[in-house]
XYZ file of C-alpha atoms in Angstrom:
347
model
C 107.897 101.811 94.732
C 109.096 105.331 95.424
C 107.478 107.661 97.956
C 105.689 109.487 95.134
C 104.341 106.184 93.821
C 103.019 105.295 97.262
C 101.206 108.643 97.480
C 99.319 108.243 94.190
C 98.497 104.611 94.956
C 97.230 105.560 98.410
C 95.019 108.287 96.946
C 93.516 105.876 94.446
C 92.835 103.282 97.148
C 90.343 105.713 98.668
C 88.527 106.331 95.369
C 85.614 104.357 93.957
C 85.482 100.666 93.190
C 86.210 101.280 89.519
C 89.245 103.489 90.115
C 91.786 100.719 89.278
C 89.935 99.901 86.051
C 89.875 103.531 84.902
C 93.513 103.933 85.893
C 94.572 100.930 83.827
C 92.405 101.949 80.884
C 93.761 105.505 80.944
C 97.361 104.282 80.956
C 96.690 101.820 78.132
C 95.035 104.487 75.966
C 97.806 106.941 76.811
C 100.401 104.402 75.709
C 98.714 103.931 72.339
C 98.420 107.696 71.852
C 102.103 108.136 72.672
C 102.948 105.426 70.157
C 100.905 107.200 67.489
C 102.562 110.544 68.326
C 105.959 108.833 68.183
C 105.216 107.419 64.725
C 103.846 110.764 63.574
C 107.013 112.506 64.672
C 109.226 110.154 62.678
C 106.946 110.370 59.660
C 107.350 114.147 59.731
C 111.132 113.986 60.150
C 113.249 111.006 59.095
C 110.450 108.708 57.953
C 110.171 104.936 58.327
C 112.614 102.447 56.794
C 111.374 100.100 54.114
C 109.379 97.214 55.519
C 108.240 99.112 58.611
C 105.013 101.080 59.022
C 103.438 103.340 61.666
C 101.066 101.726 64.122
C 97.864 102.495 62.215
C 99.240 100.693 59.131
C 101.346 98.072 60.880
C 100.662 94.350 61.100
C 102.031 94.540 64.658
C 99.017 96.433 66.012
C 97.933 93.432 68.104
C 101.314 93.297 69.839
C 101.043 96.961 70.800
C 97.511 96.433 72.075
C 98.767 93.683 74.398
C 101.678 95.879 75.474
C 99.233 98.673 76.325
C 97.121 96.240 78.354
C 100.136 95.039 80.328
C 101.280 98.598 80.923
C 97.895 99.537 82.391
C 97.450 96.264 84.248
C 100.381 96.608 86.653
C 99.431 99.980 88.244
C 95.803 98.843 88.448
C 96.608 95.640 90.332
C 98.921 97.551 92.680
C 95.941 99.675 93.724
C 93.794 96.560 94.118
C 96.521 94.866 96.173
C 96.711 97.830 98.562
C 92.948 97.748 99.006
C 93.142 94.053 99.804
C 95.860 94.629 102.412
C 93.739 97.285 104.143
C 90.765 94.930 104.134
C 92.830 92.063 105.561
C 94.255 94.174 108.369
C 90.769 95.385 109.231
C 89.500 91.794 109.513
C 92.545 90.686 111.507
C 92.498 93.734 113.778
C 91.323 91.913 116.917
C 94.168 89.378 116.619
C 96.836 92.021 116.011
C 98.670 94.140 118.640
C 96.311 96.563 120.336
C 98.648 99.481 119.713
C 97.360 101.372 116.653
C 100.889 102.575 115.856
C 102.077 98.971 115.527
C 99.221 98.168 113.150
C 100.106 101.252 111.114
C 103.697 100.003 110.962
C 102.488 96.647 109.667
C 100.495 98.344 106.922
C 103.430 100.538 106.021
C 105.723 97.520 105.826
C 103.304 95.777 103.457
C 102.707 98.608 100.991
C 105.511 101.145 101.366
C 108.816 101.222 99.461
C 110.917 98.073 99.670
C 114.117 99.862 100.682
C 117.460 100.103 98.943
C 117.470 96.456 97.852
C 114.010 96.823 96.310
C 114.954 99.978 94.436
C 118.123 98.332 93.163
C 116.080 95.347 92.006
C 113.654 97.550 90.062
C 116.524 99.559 88.610
C 118.091 96.321 87.420
C 114.908 95.627 85.475
C 115.137 99.019 83.791
C 118.805 98.558 82.901
C 118.285 94.942 81.903
C 115.477 95.896 79.526
C 117.693 98.513 77.935
C 120.545 96.044 77.456
C 118.186 93.365 76.165
C 117.237 95.489 73.161
C 120.894 95.478 72.068
C 121.479 91.818 72.902
C 118.355 90.408 71.223
C 117.863 91.828 67.705
C 114.445 90.150 67.403
C 113.021 92.701 69.848
C 113.560 95.423 67.252
C 112.835 93.084 64.324
C 116.420 93.310 63.206
C 116.188 97.061 62.570
C 119.284 99.201 62.203
C 120.496 100.531 65.551
C 120.160 104.228 64.881
C 118.496 107.101 66.785
C 116.776 108.052 63.532
C 115.263 104.592 63.105
C 111.803 104.355 64.802
C 111.791 100.559 64.500
C 114.794 100.518 66.843
C 114.039 103.524 69.051
C 110.529 102.469 70.056
C 111.617 99.097 71.556
C 114.498 100.944 73.215
C 111.938 103.146 74.978
C 109.218 100.562 75.545
C 111.034 97.463 76.748
C 112.945 99.078 79.665
C 109.678 100.574 80.925
C 107.898 97.230 80.620
C 110.764 95.454 82.386
C 110.758 98.069 85.157
C 107.028 97.599 85.694
C 107.419 93.817 85.779
C 110.193 94.066 88.350
C 108.127 96.589 90.333
C 105.246 94.119 90.500
C 107.621 91.394 91.681
C 109.183 93.645 94.333
C 105.808 94.863 95.596
C 104.392 91.355 95.809
C 107.469 89.940 97.536
C 107.413 92.809 100.032
C 103.767 92.217 100.950
C 104.273 88.450 101.074
C 107.235 88.834 103.437
C 105.152 91.086 105.692
C 102.297 88.578 105.848
C 104.811 85.843 106.691
C 106.226 87.876 109.587
C 102.807 88.926 110.890
C 101.405 85.398 110.742
C 104.429 83.902 112.450
C 105.125 86.462 115.175
C 102.338 89.017 115.649
C 98.991 87.241 115.315
C 97.323 86.008 118.492
C 95.924 82.601 117.592
C 92.592 81.398 118.970
C 92.517 77.639 118.394
C 88.731 77.651 118.576
C 88.486 80.246 115.803
C 91.166 79.387 113.243
C 88.746 80.339 110.476
C 89.145 84.000 111.472
C 92.698 83.815 110.072
C 91.385 83.138 106.563
C 92.571 86.595 105.322
C 96.016 85.011 105.013
C 94.579 82.510 102.539
C 92.634 85.194 100.690
C 95.784 87.302 100.394
C 97.563 84.353 98.791
C 94.692 83.754 96.382
C 94.572 87.420 95.354
C 98.270 87.490 94.679
C 98.193 84.206 92.774
C 95.319 85.521 90.651
C 97.310 88.696 89.954
C 100.147 86.675 88.460
C 97.853 84.316 86.596
C 96.051 87.230 84.938
C 99.417 88.719 84.033
C 100.304 85.403 82.422
C 96.987 85.287 80.559
C 97.485 88.796 79.152
C 101.068 88.011 78.169
C 99.977 84.821 76.431
C 97.896 86.960 74.043
C 101.142 87.709 72.221
C 100.701 84.259 70.687
C 97.771 85.557 68.666
C 99.782 88.305 67.019
C 101.490 87.909 63.698
C 105.039 86.578 64.027
C 105.294 87.276 67.750
C 105.093 83.829 69.371
C 108.693 83.007 68.460
C 109.869 85.861 70.658
C 108.039 84.773 73.771
C 110.257 83.825 76.643
C 109.214 80.513 78.235
C 111.199 81.538 81.301
C 108.613 84.237 81.966
C 105.888 81.608 82.350
C 108.032 79.725 84.865
C 108.674 82.954 86.815
C 105.000 83.897 86.846
C 103.831 80.466 88.007
C 106.587 80.386 90.641
C 105.530 83.825 91.897
C 101.885 82.719 92.023
C 102.794 79.610 94.018
C 105.082 81.446 96.422
C 102.562 84.244 96.941
C 99.914 81.678 97.877
C 102.007 79.401 100.102
C 104.358 81.764 101.967
C 101.707 83.830 103.853
C 100.151 80.566 104.995
C 103.461 79.132 106.216
C 103.921 81.862 108.819
C 100.486 81.561 110.369
C 100.688 77.747 110.140
C 103.872 77.841 112.232
C 102.107 80.060 114.773
C 99.003 77.857 114.962
C 101.110 74.729 115.328
C 103.174 76.271 118.132
C 100.107 77.464 120.071
C 98.407 74.104 119.524
C 101.410 72.172 120.813
C 101.638 74.328 123.947
C 97.925 73.933 124.620
C 98.048 70.164 124.161
C 101.053 69.933 126.493
C 99.196 71.959 129.116
C 96.094 69.789 128.822
C 98.173 66.645 128.975
C 99.703 67.775 132.284
C 96.271 68.593 133.721
C 94.920 65.225 132.610
C 97.798 63.457 134.349
C 97.161 65.382 137.573
C 93.423 64.695 137.466
C 93.996 61.030 136.612
C 96.328 60.652 139.577
C 93.711 62.212 141.845
C 91.042 59.818 140.585
C 93.184 56.670 140.887
C 94.122 57.578 144.451
C 90.469 57.525 145.504
C 89.349 54.467 147.446
C 86.022 54.159 145.638
C 85.382 53.927 141.909
C 81.879 55.293 142.271
C 82.994 58.900 142.072
C 84.011 59.536 138.494
C 85.702 62.892 137.925
C 83.685 65.031 135.503
C 86.723 67.311 135.211
C 88.804 64.438 133.793
C 86.137 63.694 131.183
C 85.924 67.367 130.235
C 89.685 67.647 129.960
C 89.856 64.600 127.683
C 87.046 65.937 125.480
C 88.707 69.335 125.245
C 92.054 67.695 124.439
C 90.450 65.807 121.568
C 88.817 68.997 120.320
C 92.125 70.888 120.276
C 93.939 67.935 118.736
C 91.529 68.025 115.776
C 91.996 71.750 115.126
C 93.415 72.256 111.645
C 96.818 73.859 111.426
C 96.294 75.668 108.111
C 93.774 78.550 107.856
C 92.539 77.344 104.493
C 89.768 75.076 103.328
C 89.343 72.769 100.346
C 87.469 75.427 98.353
C 90.343 77.914 98.502
C 92.840 75.190 97.679
C 90.779 74.202 94.659
C 90.633 77.841 93.534
C 94.417 78.065 93.660
C 94.926 75.012 91.463
C 92.294 76.298 89.057
C 94.199 79.589 88.800
C 97.391 77.733 87.928
C 95.589 75.661 85.318
C 94.116 78.804 83.776
C 97.557 80.400 83.570
C 99.146 77.318 82.054
C 96.192 76.690 79.782
C 96.304 80.213 78.361
C 99.857 79.663 77.138
C 99.217 76.166 75.817
C 96.000 77.297 74.150
C 97.731 80.275 72.575
C 100.495 78.044 71.244
C 97.965 75.650 69.724
C 96.058 78.499 68.068
C 99.294 79.939 66.684
C 100.292 76.568 65.229
C 96.874 76.091 63.657
C 97.008 79.559 62.106
C 100.463 78.868 60.723
C 99.353 75.607 59.141
C 96.137 77.098 57.786
C 97.715 80.202 56.311
C 100.707 78.271 55.101
C 98.657 75.939 52.926
C-alpha cells in the first residue's frame, strides 16, 4: 500500500463499526455506476458490436455484480485487518517491549507500506492483468481488440485493477504475517504459566484465514453466472487456500519457537536445582527429614513440562478447518450447480 492508502485506511479504522461495510458497499455501487456510464458513453459514440449489450441489457450482469463485490471487499477487509492488528497489540501490550516507540514501530511494520519489493509485486499484478487481457481472448469474449470496442476496452480497464487489488491483498497479508512471526519469535516475553494470553496470535491467523476463505466464496459465485465457469482459474483456489493456511500457521510458528525456547531453559534450570537438592537430601544421615523444597521443585517441573507449546486450543483449530472446508465447498458446490443448470437447460 502507498502512503496515501495507509492514511485513508488509518482514518477509517477510527470510524464506526460499520465503516468497512459502507466502504465496500460504496465502492461496489460506484463500480456498477462507472460501468453503466462507460456503456452509455459507447452507446452515444461508437455503439456496441453485434452480440454485445450494455450492462442493463446484458446476460453478464451477474458477473459484473460479483466483480463489484470483489472490488469493494478488498478495501473493506484491509480496514478490518488494521483494526484487528490494533486490538492484538493492545492485548499483547504487557508482553511487548515497554518502550512505546518500539510498539509503534511494530504496528507500523504490520500495516504500513511493504517497501520496494511490495510495490513491485503489486505493480506486477497490474501489468500482469493488462497482459492477460491480450493473452487470453476469453476474458474479452473474443471481442475485436480495438479502442472503439467496449467489449474489449472494459476488460482492459477492469482486469488490471482487479489483479492489482488481489496482489495488494496478498502483499498486505504477507507483510502482517511476517511481522507477527518476528514479534512472536523475538519480541514477546513468554510467561509459561499464562500461555493463553498469547492467543491473539491464533486469532490473527483465524482472521486472515477467514479473509481468504470469504474471498474464495465470493469468487466462486462466478460459477452461477451464464457461461462464466469455464473461465475460472483453478490456480486461484489453490493460491487462496495456500494463503489461508500460511496466514494461520506462520504467526503461530514464531511464538511456538519462543515458548519452546523459554520452556526448555526453564526445565533445564529446574533440573539443575533438583539435582542440587537431591544431592543435599541424600547426603543427610537420617531419612526422617524429607526436603519439602525437592517435592515442590519436582511438582513445578511437572507443571512446566505439561505447558502447551502452541497458543491455540482445539476450538480455534476446528474453526480453521471449518473455514477451509467452507472455501473448498463453495467452489465444489458452485461447480455442481453449474453442471446441473447446464444439463437442465440443455435438455
